[in-house]
Structure formats: structure tokens, C-alpha cells
Amino acid sequence: SQTIHQWPATLVQPVGSPLSLECTVEGTSNPNLYWYRQAAGRGLQLLFYSVGIGQISSEVPQNLSASRPQDRQFILSSKKLLLSDSGFYLCAWRGGPGSPLHFGNGTRLTVT
Amino acid sequence: GIQVEQSPPDLILQEGANSTLRCNFSDSVNNLQWFHQNPWGQLINLFYIPSGTKQNGRLSATTVATERYSLLYISSSQTTDSGVYFCAVDNTGTASKLTFGTGTRLQVTL
């Protein structure tokens, strides 16, 4: 069966520090991969999605970037964190059109 | 882009009561999902239902695609049903980008 792993679960970082959040999927190949952010406990905003290795689409201009170095690995990064980057970050995957989206357990990021 | 509205925004139920949550969307869709976010933040996929009716235990969902709405029914509610329920839709084809509603926050009390 397919599983999605996301880490770390919680993270506290100072303003101006770098960020790297990792997400991996097991049990499937060539998944569509997504990063969402949730602020204030409601409403998910799509940040990035990828339909294949090296293919990244950005939905919202911001201080973050994403990369997909391997088929089942999706990384969210920042060179310098801002206070406004605080939030709950969720990685998700799906098998393609006509299949449901599945989420990881999320990373709660606090920028201080 | 497509707009998704959920109602009611907040709902308080006594254990054992039934409820109906509604999701309206502004355009035709090729994917619609209902999620439950528990108090720990985990998003659980409840239904993948771009059209028709599905049931899973005490939960069922109906999507009327021609009228652009979906309903989630919760029967005999339990305290473990508490959390936020999200409807999410997609009409972008192969990219499969889900747009989320703002959610219905449900609290089930004893």
C-alpha cells in the first residue's frame, strides 16, 4: 500500500534562517506531489505542485521554493525565513487524474 | 479560479444528533473530495465523489454536479467526529490542483 512520510512534525526557526522540509511517498511511481500551507487553522492554500521529476509549478509568489530531485521525493525550501512563513505545511500526493489526494501528517513551523 | 463555499462555518451538536454540511462550487468539476481534519491537524480523506452518492458507515456524501453542490451527512454523531470538514474541488485536468473551501468546524458534545 502507498504511504506518505513528512518530517519534521514540528519546527521552530529564527527569522532569516534556512528551511528544508522533506516529503517522500512509498508504494507508487510517478505520483503528482503537492505542498499546501494552512494558516490560522482553516483554509488550505496550494503552494507548489509537481507532475514529474524536475517539474515544479508555483501557485503563489513567496519566499519559498520547491524541488523534486527524485520521483517520490518533494522538498520545500527557503533561504531566509520570514515571520509570515509560520504555519502548518502539508505534503500530499495522488496517482493522477481521477484519483483522490492523500495528505501527510504535516509540519507545524513557527518562525520566531 | 473556481470558488468553493461551505456552510455552516461552525456547528455544535449533541452526541447522537445528525447533521448536513454543504459545499457549493462555482464551476463544473472533475474531482471533489471531502476531508476531515482532526484536532491534531491530520487531514483524513473521507470521500472522493465528483458525482453521485457514497456511504461509509455513519457518513455519506452526495454530489449533484449539474447543480454544483455536494452534501456530507453525518448520522448519530460522536465526539470523535469533532474537527474541521473541508470540501475540495478541481477542474484543472491533468494537474489535478484541488481548491479548498474554508471548512465547517464541528464540535460534538456529550
mmCIF file of C-alpha atoms in Angstrom:
data_model
loop_
_atom_site.group_PDB
_atom_site.id
_atom_site.type_symbol
_atom_site.label_atom_id
_atom_site.label_comp_id
_atom_site.label_asym_id
_atom_site.label_seq_id
_atom_site.Cartn_x
_atom_site.Cartn_y
_atom_site.Cartn_z
ATOM 1 C CA SER A 1 0.000 0.000 0.000
ATOM 2 C CA GLN A 2 1.012 3.584 -0.514
ATOM 3 C CA THR A 3 2.265 5.726 2.337
ATOM 4 C CA ILE A 4 3.465 9.304 2.624
ATOM 5 C CA HIS A 5 6.080 10.473 5.084
ATOM 6 C CA GLN A 6 6.645 14.066 6.064
ATOM 7 C CA TRP A 7 9.163 15.435 8.555
ATOM 8 C CA PRO A 8 9.811 17.012 10.902
ATOM 9 C CA ALA A 9 6.457 17.170 12.709
ATOM 10 C CA THR A 10 7.280 20.469 14.410
ATOM 11 C CA LEU A 11 9.961 23.058 13.801
ATOM 12 C CA VAL A 12 10.903 26.349 15.444
ATOM 13 C CA GLN A 13 13.266 28.509 13.427
ATOM 14 C CA PRO A 14 14.554 32.068 13.824
ATOM 15 C CA VAL A 15 13.845 34.728 11.243
ATOM 16 C CA GLY A 16 16.451 34.694 8.494
ATOM 17 C CA SER A 17 17.379 31.041 8.889
ATOM 18 C CA PRO A 18 17.047 28.496 6.048
ATOM 19 C CA LEU A 19 14.323 25.880 5.788
ATOM 20 C CA SER A 20 14.129 22.388 4.345
ATOM 21 C CA LEU A 21 11.034 20.214 4.699
ATOM 22 C CA GLU A 22 11.036 16.778 3.124
ATOM 23 C CA CYS A 23 8.261 14.547 1.905
ATOM 24 C CA THR A 24 8.534 11.059 0.449
ATOM 25 C CA VAL A 25 5.949 8.674 -0.938
ATOM 26 C CA GLU A 26 6.248 4.904 -0.917
ATOM 27 C CA GLY A 27 4.419 2.248 -2.869
ATOM 28 C CA THR A 28 3.716 4.151 -6.056
ATOM 29 C CA SER A 29 5.569 5.598 -9.013
ATOM 30 C CA ASN A 30 5.323 8.940 -10.799
ATOM 31 C CA PRO A 31 2.866 10.483 -8.333
ATOM 32 C CA ASN A 32 1.626 14.040 -8.543
ATOM 33 C CA LEU A 33 3.062 15.823 -5.495
ATOM 34 C CA TYR A 34 1.825 18.939 -3.711
ATOM 35 C CA TRP A 35 2.764 21.355 -0.941
ATOM 36 C CA TYR A 36 -0.063 23.137 0.853
ATOM 37 C CA ARG A 37 0.045 25.660 3.682
ATOM 38 C CA GLN A 38 -2.626 26.200 6.291
ATOM 39 C CA ALA A 39 -2.684 29.369 8.392
ATOM 40 C CA ALA A 40 -4.893 30.118 11.376
ATOM 41 C CA GLY A 41 -6.347 26.589 11.464
ATOM 42 C CA ARG A 42 -8.574 26.935 8.439
ATOM 43 C CA GLY A 43 -8.260 27.067 4.662
ATOM 44 C CA LEU A 44 -5.508 25.323 2.736
ATOM 45 C CA GLN A 45 -3.511 27.204 0.139
ATOM 46 C CA LEU A 46 -1.695 25.370 -2.642
ATOM 47 C CA LEU A 47 1.944 26.468 -2.791
ATOM 48 C CA PHE A 48 3.598 24.118 -5.322
ATOM 49 C CA TYR A 49 2.774 21.054 -7.334
ATOM 50 C CA SER A 50 4.803 18.659 -9.454
ATOM 51 C CA VAL A 51 3.716 16.148 -12.090
ATOM 52 C CA GLY A 52 7.208 14.700 -12.591
ATOM 53 C CA ILE A 53 10.898 14.847 -11.654
ATOM 54 C CA GLY A 54 12.269 18.354 -12.008
ATOM 55 C CA GLN A 55 8.834 19.758 -12.935
ATOM 56 C CA ILE A 56 7.664 22.345 -10.398
ATOM 57 C CA SER A 57 4.768 24.745 -10.713
ATOM 58 C CA SER A 58 4.373 27.617 -8.280
ATOM 59 C CA GLU A 59 0.939 28.859 -7.366
ATOM 60 C CA VAL A 60 1.748 31.767 -5.078
ATOM 61 C CA PRO A 61 4.778 34.136 -5.308
ATOM 62 C CA GLN A 62 6.558 33.971 -1.980
ATOM 63 C CA ASN A 63 9.706 33.349 -0.018
ATOM 64 C CA LEU A 64 9.618 29.594 -0.643
ATOM 65 C CA SER A 65 10.775 27.210 -3.344
ATOM 66 C CA ALA A 66 10.248 23.518 -4.077
ATOM 67 C CA SER A 67 12.280 20.796 -5.718
ATOM 68 C CA ARG A 68 11.702 17.214 -6.799
ATOM 69 C CA PRO A 69 15.125 15.557 -7.049
ATOM 70 C CA GLN A 70 13.674 12.037 -7.195
ATOM 71 C CA ASP A 71 10.397 10.549 -8.385
ATOM 72 C CA ARG A 72 8.902 10.170 -4.931
ATOM 73 C CA GLN A 73 10.663 12.977 -3.061
ATOM 74 C CA PHE A 74 9.398 16.529 -2.724
ATOM 75 C CA ILE A 75 11.284 19.224 -0.822
ATOM 76 C CA LEU A 76 10.114 22.646 0.358
ATOM 77 C CA SER A 77 12.861 25.176 0.986
ATOM 78 C CA SER A 78 13.604 28.731 1.919
ATOM 79 C CA LYS A 79 16.899 30.601 2.025
ATOM 80 C CA LYS A 80 15.726 33.094 4.640
ATOM 81 C CA LEU A 81 12.569 32.593 6.675
ATOM 82 C CA LEU A 82 10.147 35.418 7.416
ATOM 83 C CA LEU A 83 7.729 35.664 10.330
ATOM 84 C CA SER A 84 4.899 35.320 7.811
ATOM 85 C CA ASP A 85 6.177 31.866 6.816
ATOM 86 C CA SER A 86 4.824 30.416 10.062
ATOM 87 C CA GLY A 87 2.059 27.902 9.528
ATOM 88 C CA PHE A 88 1.128 24.292 9.037
ATOM 89 C CA TYR A 89 2.708 22.769 5.929
ATOM 90 C CA LEU A 90 1.192 19.692 4.360
ATOM 91 C CA CYS A 91 2.570 17.482 1.647
ATOM 92 C CA ALA A 92 0.165 15.475 -0.483
ATOM 93 C CA TRP A 93 0.202 13.022 -3.357
ATOM 94 C CA ARG A 94 -2.155 11.489 -5.861
ATOM 95 C CA GLY A 95 -1.834 8.914 -8.598
ATOM 96 C CA GLY A 96 -3.092 11.232 -11.320
ATOM 97 C CA PRO A 97 -6.410 12.426 -12.754
ATOM 98 C CA GLY A 98 -9.361 10.530 -11.346
ATOM 99 C CA SER A 99 -7.650 9.512 -8.132
ATOM 100 C CA PRO A 100 -8.011 11.027 -4.658
ATOM 101 C CA LEU A 101 -5.499 13.248 -2.909
ATOM 102 C CA HIS A 102 -3.770 11.894 0.219
ATOM 103 C CA PHE A 103 -2.013 14.037 2.813
ATOM 104 C CA GLY A 104 0.963 13.557 5.086
ATOM 105 C CA ASN A 105 0.715 14.419 8.778
ATOM 106 C CA GLY A 106 2.094 17.922 8.290
ATOM 107 C CA THR A 107 4.860 20.096 9.728
ATOM 108 C CA ARG A 108 3.985 22.871 12.153
ATOM 109 C CA LEU A 109 6.508 25.658 11.527
ATOM 110 C CA THR A 110 6.964 28.574 13.912
ATOM 111 C CA VAL A 111 9.284 31.371 12.864
ATOM 112 C CA THR A 112 10.422 33.477 15.839
ATOM 113 C CA GLY B 1 -10.354 30.389 -10.479
ATOM 114 C CA ILE B 2 -13.085 28.221 -9.086
ATOM 115 C CA GLN B 3 -14.774 29.349 -5.871
ATOM 116 C CA VAL B 4 -15.778 26.953 -3.094
ATOM 117 C CA GLU B 5 -18.156 27.903 -0.298
ATOM 118 C CA GLN B 6 -19.007 25.756 2.694
ATOM 119 C CA SER B 7 -21.826 26.102 5.167
ATOM 120 C CA PRO B 8 -22.354 26.383 8.004
ATOM 121 C CA PRO B 9 -18.968 27.735 9.132
ATOM 122 C CA ASP B 10 -19.473 26.413 12.651
ATOM 123 C CA LEU B 11 -21.730 23.724 14.071
ATOM 124 C CA ILE B 12 -22.262 22.424 17.593
ATOM 125 C CA LEU B 13 -24.093 19.129 18.026
ATOM 126 C CA GLN B 14 -25.037 16.933 20.898
ATOM 127 C CA GLU B 15 -23.788 13.371 20.627
ATOM 128 C CA GLY B 16 -26.237 11.241 18.679
ATOM 129 C CA ALA B 17 -27.572 14.062 16.515
ATOM 130 C CA ASN B 18 -27.488 14.138 12.713
ATOM 131 C CA SER B 19 -26.109 16.915 10.530
ATOM 132 C CA THR B 20 -25.721 18.012 6.932
ATOM 133 C CA LEU B 21 -22.761 20.009 5.656
ATOM 134 C CA ARG B 22 -22.953 21.772 2.320
ATOM 135 C CA CYS B 23 -20.364 22.648 -0.323
ATOM 136 C CA ASN B 24 -21.184 24.940 -3.254
ATOM 137 C CA PHE B 25 -18.788 25.457 -6.145
ATOM 138 C CA SER B 26 -18.796 27.984 -8.940
ATOM 139 C CA ASP B 27 -17.862 25.869 -11.974
ATOM 140 C CA SER B 28 -18.030 22.322 -13.266
ATOM 141 C CA VAL B 29 -15.552 19.967 -11.611
ATOM 142 C CA ASN B 30 -13.844 16.706 -12.419
ATOM 143 C CA ASN B 31 -12.883 15.953 -8.851
ATOM 144 C CA LEU B 32 -14.453 16.610 -5.463
ATOM 145 C CA GLN B 33 -13.246 15.335 -2.136
ATOM 146 C CA TRP B 34 -14.389 15.646 1.465
ATOM 147 C CA PHE B 35 -11.762 15.681 4.204
ATOM 148 C CA HIS B 36 -11.890 15.608 7.985
ATOM 149 C CA GLN B 37 -9.128 17.445 9.848
ATOM 150 C CA ASN B 38 -8.850 16.090 13.369
ATOM 151 C CA PRO B 39 -7.699 18.153 16.375
ATOM 152 C CA TRP B 40 -4.103 17.046 15.741
ATOM 153 C CA GLY B 41 -4.162 18.516 12.253
ATOM 154 C CA GLN B 42 -4.291 15.278 10.293
ATOM 155 C CA LEU B 43 -6.334 15.502 7.099
ATOM 156 C CA ILE B 44 -8.270 12.312 6.514
ATOM 157 C CA ASN B 45 -9.763 11.606 3.110
ATOM 158 C CA LEU B 46 -13.464 10.819 3.608
ATOM 159 C CA PHE B 47 -14.878 10.649 0.102
ATOM 160 C CA TYR B 48 -13.759 11.037 -3.478
ATOM 161 C CA ILE B 49 -17.081 11.961 -5.058
ATOM 162 C CA PRO B 50 -17.196 14.074 -8.250
ATOM 163 C CA SER B 51 -20.776 12.874 -8.737
ATOM 164 C CA GLY B 52 -23.332 10.519 -7.236
ATOM 165 C CA THR B 53 -23.722 9.167 -3.713
ATOM 166 C CA LYS B 54 -21.396 7.183 -1.486
ATOM 167 C CA GLN B 55 -21.696 5.849 2.027
ATOM 168 C CA ASN B 56 -19.122 4.802 4.587
ATOM 169 C CA GLY B 57 -20.575 3.780 7.922
ATOM 170 C CA ARG B 58 -22.274 6.749 9.573
ATOM 171 C CA LEU B 59 -21.080 9.113 6.861
ATOM 172 C CA SER B 60 -22.467 9.575 3.409
ATOM 173 C CA ALA B 61 -21.977 12.133 0.652
ATOM 174 C CA THR B 62 -23.911 13.237 -2.391
ATOM 175 C CA THR B 63 -22.653 15.416 -5.219
ATOM 176 C CA VAL B 64 -25.065 16.930 -7.741
ATOM 177 C CA ALA B 65 -22.580 18.070 -10.340
ATOM 178 C CA THR B 66 -25.167 19.719 -12.619
ATOM 179 C CA GLU B 67 -26.285 21.973 -9.763
ATOM 180 C CA ARG B 68 -22.753 22.494 -8.420
ATOM 181 C CA TYR B 69 -23.101 21.355 -4.861
ATOM 182 C CA SER B 70 -22.192 18.493 -2.579
ATOM 183 C CA LEU B 71 -23.583 17.413 0.785
ATOM 184 C CA LEU B 72 -21.922 15.489 3.592
ATOM 185 C CA TYR B 73 -24.240 13.707 6.009
ATOM 186 C CA ILE B 74 -23.150 12.694 9.473
ATOM 187 C CA SER B 75 -25.560 10.462 11.360
ATOM 188 C CA SER B 76 -25.512 9.565 15.051
ATOM 189 C CA SER B 77 -22.604 11.924 15.649
ATOM 190 C CA GLN B 78 -19.853 11.016 18.110
ATOM 191 C CA THR B 79 -17.299 13.167 19.912
ATOM 192 C CA THR B 80 -14.612 11.732 17.624
ATOM 193 C CA ASP B 81 -16.391 13.413 14.698
ATOM 194 C CA SER B 82 -15.260 16.795 16.029
ATOM 195 C CA GLY B 83 -12.864 18.785 13.892
ATOM 196 C CA VAL B 84 -12.998 20.692 10.641
ATOM 197 C CA TYR B 85 -14.591 19.305 7.486
ATOM 198 C CA PHE B 86 -13.241 20.513 4.170
ATOM 199 C CA CYS B 87 -14.634 20.223 0.707
ATOM 200 C CA ALA B 88 -12.079 20.480 -2.112
ATOM 201 C CA VAL B 89 -12.661 20.607 -5.856
ATOM 202 C CA ASP B 90 -10.610 20.531 -9.021
ATOM 203 C CA ASN B 91 -11.373 21.495 -12.578
ATOM 204 C CA THR B 92 -7.886 21.868 -13.951
ATOM 205 C CA GLY B 93 -7.498 18.485 -15.613
ATOM 206 C CA THR B 94 -4.153 16.694 -15.517
ATOM 207 C CA ALA B 95 -2.545 18.995 -12.949
ATOM 208 C CA SER B 96 -5.263 17.993 -10.501
ATOM 209 C CA LYS B 97 -4.995 21.029 -8.279
ATOM 210 C CA LEU B 98 -7.568 20.961 -5.529
ATOM 211 C CA THR B 99 -9.109 24.219 -4.338
ATOM 212 C CA PHE B 100 -10.300 24.027 -0.735
ATOM 213 C CA GLY B 101 -13.308 25.616 0.885
ATOM 214 C CA THR B 102 -12.915 27.408 4.208
ATOM 215 C CA GLY B 103 -14.327 24.469 6.111
ATOM 216 C CA THR B 104 -17.049 23.680 8.640
ATOM 217 C CA ARG B 105 -15.864 23.458 12.229
ATOM 218 C CA LEU B 106 -17.874 20.770 14.027
ATOM 219 C CA GLN B 107 -17.961 20.282 17.772
ATOM 220 C CA VAL B 108 -19.820 17.276 19.157
ATOM 221 C CA THR B 109 -20.610 17.489 22.864
ATOM 222 C CA LEU B 110 -21.726 14.861 25.353
#
